[in-house]
Amino acid sequence: MDARDTELKKELDASLHARRELGEEYESALVDSFLEKVDQRIDGAVDRRVRRQLAEQQMQTARDSRSPRPTDSWGERFGFGIVSLVLAVPLSAIGGGVAQLPGMLVAWAGIVGVNLVQAVRTNPDLFGRRRSSQNSGWED
């Protein structure tokens, strides 16, 4: 039993005590007064719950609207491609100079792998994998 229930019980006891003292002619007024207090208590509880649910919905809406935007842009892709090509020249020379053809193939495999990872990161639908959509709010 929490403090609100204890307070309501005291109010009920006070109403019953007042009925005994005042008599039956005031019974309906006392009952109406007590029921008004109960209604106020219920209204307060409902208001708190509604406000809490609205706040939770607003927070969820705010979280959903703040979902990270894709950072993929044409400039980022272009820059990454240019950097890859610029680094490909010395990597090819080092790989070819140290281990001839196998070294060059390893260097180019690394370059292609890095670019492939970047392409998949910026475009998840590249190889036909689709992201499952979050709950759309529609029930089946």
PDB file of C-alpha atoms in Angstrom:
ATOM      1  CA  MET A   1       0.000   0.000   0.000  1.00  0.00           C
ATOM      2  CA  ASP A   2       1.605   3.283  -1.025  1.00  0.00           C
ATOM      3  CA  ALA A   3       1.144   6.772   0.428  1.00  0.00           C
ATOM      4  CA  ARG A   4      -1.687   7.682  -1.971  1.00  0.00           C
ATOM      5  CA  ASP A   5      -3.690   4.615  -0.960  1.00  0.00           C
ATOM      6  CA  THR A   6      -3.141   5.433   2.695  1.00  0.00           C
ATOM      7  CA  GLU A   7      -4.333   8.997   2.114  1.00  0.00           C
ATOM      8  CA  LEU A   8      -7.419   7.760   0.271  1.00  0.00           C
ATOM      9  CA  LYS A   9      -8.166   5.310   3.096  1.00  0.00           C
ATOM     10  CA  LYS A  10      -7.927   8.158   5.618  1.00  0.00           C
ATOM     11  CA  GLU A  11     -10.338  10.231   3.532  1.00  0.00           C
ATOM     12  CA  LEU A  12     -12.779   7.307   3.405  1.00  0.00           C
ATOM     13  CA  ASP A  13     -12.539   6.859   7.180  1.00  0.00           C
ATOM     14  CA  ALA A  14     -13.122  10.589   7.664  1.00  0.00           C
ATOM     15  CA  SER A  15     -16.172  10.462   5.376  1.00  0.00           C
ATOM     16  CA  LEU A  16     -17.623   7.472   7.280  1.00  0.00           C
ATOM     17  CA  HIS A  17     -16.959   9.191  10.609  1.00  0.00           C
ATOM     18  CA  ALA A  18     -18.648  12.388   9.345  1.00  0.00           C
ATOM     19  CA  ARG A  19     -21.666  10.321   8.173  1.00  0.00           C
ATOM     20  CA  ARG A  20     -22.013   8.824  11.621  1.00  0.00           C
ATOM     21  CA  GLU A  21     -21.901  12.243  13.232  1.00  0.00           C
ATOM     22  CA  LEU A  22     -24.068  14.110  10.697  1.00  0.00           C
ATOM     23  CA  GLY A  23     -26.627  11.408  10.028  1.00  0.00           C
ATOM     24  CA  GLU A  24     -28.131   9.891   6.927  1.00  0.00           C
ATOM     25  CA  GLU A  25     -29.439  13.183   5.503  1.00  0.00           C
ATOM     26  CA  TYR A  26     -25.865  14.179   4.556  1.00  0.00           C
ATOM     27  CA  GLU A  27     -24.922  10.728   3.262  1.00  0.00           C
ATOM     28  CA  SER A  28     -25.309  11.524  -0.449  1.00  0.00           C
ATOM     29  CA  ALA A  29     -23.255  14.734  -0.100  1.00  0.00           C
ATOM     30  CA  LEU A  30     -20.500  12.863   1.725  1.00  0.00           C
ATOM     31  CA  VAL A  31     -20.475  10.062  -0.848  1.00  0.00           C
ATOM     32  CA  ASP A  32     -20.400  12.602  -3.686  1.00  0.00           C
ATOM     33  CA  SER A  33     -17.520  14.423  -2.027  1.00  0.00           C
ATOM     34  CA  PHE A  34     -15.564  11.198  -1.569  1.00  0.00           C
ATOM     35  CA  LEU A  35     -16.267  10.070  -5.137  1.00  0.00           C
ATOM     36  CA  GLU A  36     -15.087  13.464  -6.405  1.00  0.00           C
ATOM     37  CA  LYS A  37     -11.766  12.915  -4.599  1.00  0.00           C
ATOM     38  CA  VAL A  38     -11.485   9.428  -6.091  1.00  0.00           C
ATOM     39  CA  ASP A  39     -12.247  10.838  -9.563  1.00  0.00           C
ATOM     40  CA  GLN A  40      -9.530  13.476  -9.118  1.00  0.00           C
ATOM     41  CA  ARG A  41      -7.075  10.802  -8.055  1.00  0.00           C
ATOM     42  CA  ILE A  42      -7.938   8.638 -11.075  1.00  0.00           C
ATOM     43  CA  ASP A  43      -7.753  11.626 -13.448  1.00  0.00           C
ATOM     44  CA  GLY A  44      -4.333  12.529 -12.065  1.00  0.00           C
ATOM     45  CA  ALA A  45      -3.056   8.977 -12.548  1.00  0.00           C
ATOM     46  CA  VAL A  46      -4.426   8.811 -16.099  1.00  0.00           C
ATOM     47  CA  ASP A  47      -2.916  12.213 -16.928  1.00  0.00           C
ATOM     48  CA  ARG A  48       0.497  11.100 -15.677  1.00  0.00           C
ATOM     49  CA  ARG A  49       0.339   7.900 -17.717  1.00  0.00           C
ATOM     50  CA  VAL A  50      -0.773   9.709 -20.863  1.00  0.00           C
ATOM     51  CA  ARG A  51       1.986  12.311 -20.474  1.00  0.00           C
ATOM     52  CA  ARG A  52       4.568   9.577 -19.935  1.00  0.00           C
ATOM     53  CA  GLN A  53       3.413   7.664 -23.013  1.00  0.00           C
ATOM     54  CA  LEU A  54       3.403  10.824 -25.130  1.00  0.00           C
ATOM     55  CA  ALA A  55       6.901  11.659 -23.935  1.00  0.00           C
ATOM     56  CA  GLU A  56       8.079   8.141 -24.785  1.00  0.00           C
ATOM     57  CA  GLN A  57       6.515   8.394 -28.251  1.00  0.00           C
ATOM     58  CA  GLN A  58       8.117  11.789 -28.828  1.00  0.00           C
ATOM     59  CA  MET A  59      11.498  10.437 -27.763  1.00  0.00           C
ATOM     60  CA  GLN A  60      11.113   7.462 -30.082  1.00  0.00           C
ATOM     61  CA  THR A  61      10.104   9.752 -32.940  1.00  0.00           C
ATOM     62  CA  ALA A  62      13.103  11.978 -32.225  1.00  0.00           C
ATOM     63  CA  ARG A  63      15.430   8.966 -32.169  1.00  0.00           C
ATOM     64  CA  ASP A  64      14.016   7.694 -35.446  1.00  0.00           C
ATOM     65  CA  SER A  65      14.354  11.096 -37.117  1.00  0.00           C
ATOM     66  CA  ARG A  66      17.951  11.372 -35.936  1.00  0.00           C
ATOM     67  CA  SER A  67      18.938   8.106 -37.569  1.00  0.00           C
ATOM     68  CA  PRO A  68      22.343   8.465 -39.144  1.00  0.00           C
ATOM     69  CA  ARG A  69      22.291   9.748 -42.652  1.00  0.00           C
ATOM     70  CA  PRO A  70      24.501   7.974 -45.109  1.00  0.00           C
ATOM     71  CA  THR A  71      27.807   9.787 -45.359  1.00  0.00           C
ATOM     72  CA  ASP A  72      28.181   8.519 -48.882  1.00  0.00           C
ATOM     73  CA  SER A  73      28.651  11.322 -51.321  1.00  0.00           C
ATOM     74  CA  TRP A  74      30.054  11.599 -54.780  1.00  0.00           C
ATOM     75  CA  GLY A  75      33.048  13.516 -53.450  1.00  0.00           C
ATOM     76  CA  GLU A  76      33.877  10.824 -50.910  1.00  0.00           C
ATOM     77  CA  ARG A  77      33.736   8.067 -53.513  1.00  0.00           C
ATOM     78  CA  PHE A  78      35.752  10.110 -56.007  1.00  0.00           C
ATOM     79  CA  GLY A  79      38.376  10.990 -53.394  1.00  0.00           C
ATOM     80  CA  PHE A  80      38.696   7.398 -52.252  1.00  0.00           C
ATOM     81  CA  GLY A  81      39.159   6.254 -55.863  1.00  0.00           C
ATOM     82  CA  ILE A  82      41.838   8.876 -56.524  1.00  0.00           C
ATOM     83  CA  VAL A  83      43.732   7.984 -53.337  1.00  0.00           C
ATOM     84  CA  SER A  84      43.560   4.301 -54.250  1.00  0.00           C
ATOM     85  CA  LEU A  85      44.996   4.935 -57.699  1.00  0.00           C
ATOM     86  CA  VAL A  86      47.730   7.207 -56.349  1.00  0.00           C
ATOM     87  CA  LEU A  87      48.750   4.591 -53.775  1.00  0.00           C
ATOM     88  CA  ALA A  88      48.485   1.800 -56.358  1.00  0.00           C
ATOM     89  CA  VAL A  89      51.565   3.064 -58.227  1.00  0.00           C
ATOM     90  CA  PRO A  90      54.093   2.775 -55.371  1.00  0.00           C
ATOM     91  CA  LEU A  91      52.471  -0.410 -54.030  1.00  0.00           C
ATOM     92  CA  SER A  92      52.734  -2.016 -57.480  1.00  0.00           C
ATOM     93  CA  ALA A  93      56.373  -0.946 -57.788  1.00  0.00           C
ATOM     94  CA  ILE A  94      57.255  -2.267 -54.338  1.00  0.00           C
ATOM     95  CA  GLY A  95      55.352  -5.544 -54.829  1.00  0.00           C
ATOM     96  CA  GLY A  96      56.799  -6.062 -58.341  1.00  0.00           C
ATOM     97  CA  GLY A  97      60.324  -5.144 -57.254  1.00  0.00           C
ATOM     98  CA  VAL A  98      60.345  -7.467 -54.259  1.00  0.00           C
ATOM     99  CA  ALA A  99      58.433 -10.505 -55.546  1.00  0.00           C
ATOM    100  CA  GLN A 100      57.892  -9.801 -59.273  1.00  0.00           C
ATOM    101  CA  LEU A 101      54.473 -10.858 -60.615  1.00  0.00           C
ATOM    102  CA  PRO A 102      53.161 -12.541 -57.410  1.00  0.00           C
ATOM    103  CA  GLY A 103      54.059  -9.432 -55.380  1.00  0.00           C
ATOM    104  CA  MET A 104      52.249  -7.193 -57.858  1.00  0.00           C
ATOM    105  CA  LEU A 105      49.179  -9.460 -57.801  1.00  0.00           C
ATOM    106  CA  VAL A 106      49.108  -9.346 -53.989  1.00  0.00           C
ATOM    107  CA  ALA A 107      49.377  -5.538 -54.034  1.00  0.00           C
ATOM    108  CA  TRP A 108      46.526  -5.220 -56.531  1.00  0.00           C
ATOM    109  CA  ALA A 109      44.418  -7.782 -54.649  1.00  0.00           C
ATOM    110  CA  GLY A 110      44.797  -5.575 -51.555  1.00  0.00           C
ATOM    111  CA  ILE A 111      43.854  -2.445 -53.503  1.00  0.00           C
ATOM    112  CA  VAL A 112      40.802  -4.126 -55.018  1.00  0.00           C
ATOM    113  CA  GLY A 113      39.821  -5.533 -51.608  1.00  0.00           C
ATOM    114  CA  VAL A 114      39.997  -2.136 -49.901  1.00  0.00           C
ATOM    115  CA  ASN A 115      37.930  -0.548 -52.667  1.00  0.00           C
ATOM    116  CA  LEU A 116      35.409  -3.376 -52.540  1.00  0.00           C
ATOM    117  CA  VAL A 117      34.969  -2.967 -48.778  1.00  0.00           C
ATOM    118  CA  GLN A 118      34.492   0.778 -49.235  1.00  0.00           C
ATOM    119  CA  ALA A 119      31.935   0.223 -52.010  1.00  0.00           C
ATOM    120  CA  VAL A 120      29.914  -2.225 -49.892  1.00  0.00           C
ATOM    121  CA  ARG A 121      30.091   0.091 -46.870  1.00  0.00           C
ATOM    122  CA  THR A 122      28.735   3.060 -48.800  1.00  0.00           C
ATOM    123  CA  ASN A 123      26.205   1.067 -50.838  1.00  0.00           C
ATOM    124  CA  PRO A 124      24.830  -1.968 -48.938  1.00  0.00           C
ATOM    125  CA  ASP A 125      22.567  -2.953 -51.861  1.00  0.00           C
ATOM    126  CA  LEU A 126      25.549  -3.395 -54.188  1.00  0.00           C
ATOM    127  CA  PHE A 127      25.448  -7.200 -54.259  1.00  0.00           C
ATOM    128  CA  GLY A 128      21.698  -7.636 -53.931  1.00  0.00           C
ATOM    129  CA  ARG A 129      21.632  -7.702 -50.129  1.00  0.00           C
ATOM    130  CA  ARG A 130      18.763  -5.577 -48.963  1.00  0.00           C
ATOM    131  CA  ARG A 131      18.537  -4.113 -45.503  1.00  0.00           C
ATOM    132  CA  SER A 132      15.441  -5.319 -43.778  1.00  0.00           C
ATOM    133  CA  SER A 133      13.175  -2.356 -43.182  1.00  0.00           C
ATOM    134  CA  GLN A 134      12.462  -1.462 -39.572  1.00  0.00           C
ATOM    135  CA  ASN A 135       8.932  -1.770 -38.256  1.00  0.00           C
ATOM    136  CA  SER A 136       6.813   0.379 -40.514  1.00  0.00           C
ATOM    137  CA  GLY A 137       4.051   0.594 -37.955  1.00  0.00           C
ATOM    138  CA  TRP A 138       1.704  -1.604 -39.971  1.00  0.00           C
ATOM    139  CA  GLU A 139       0.549  -4.822 -38.440  1.00  0.00           C
ATOM    140  CA  ASP A 140      -0.044  -7.876 -40.615  1.00  0.00           C
TER     141      ASP A 140
END
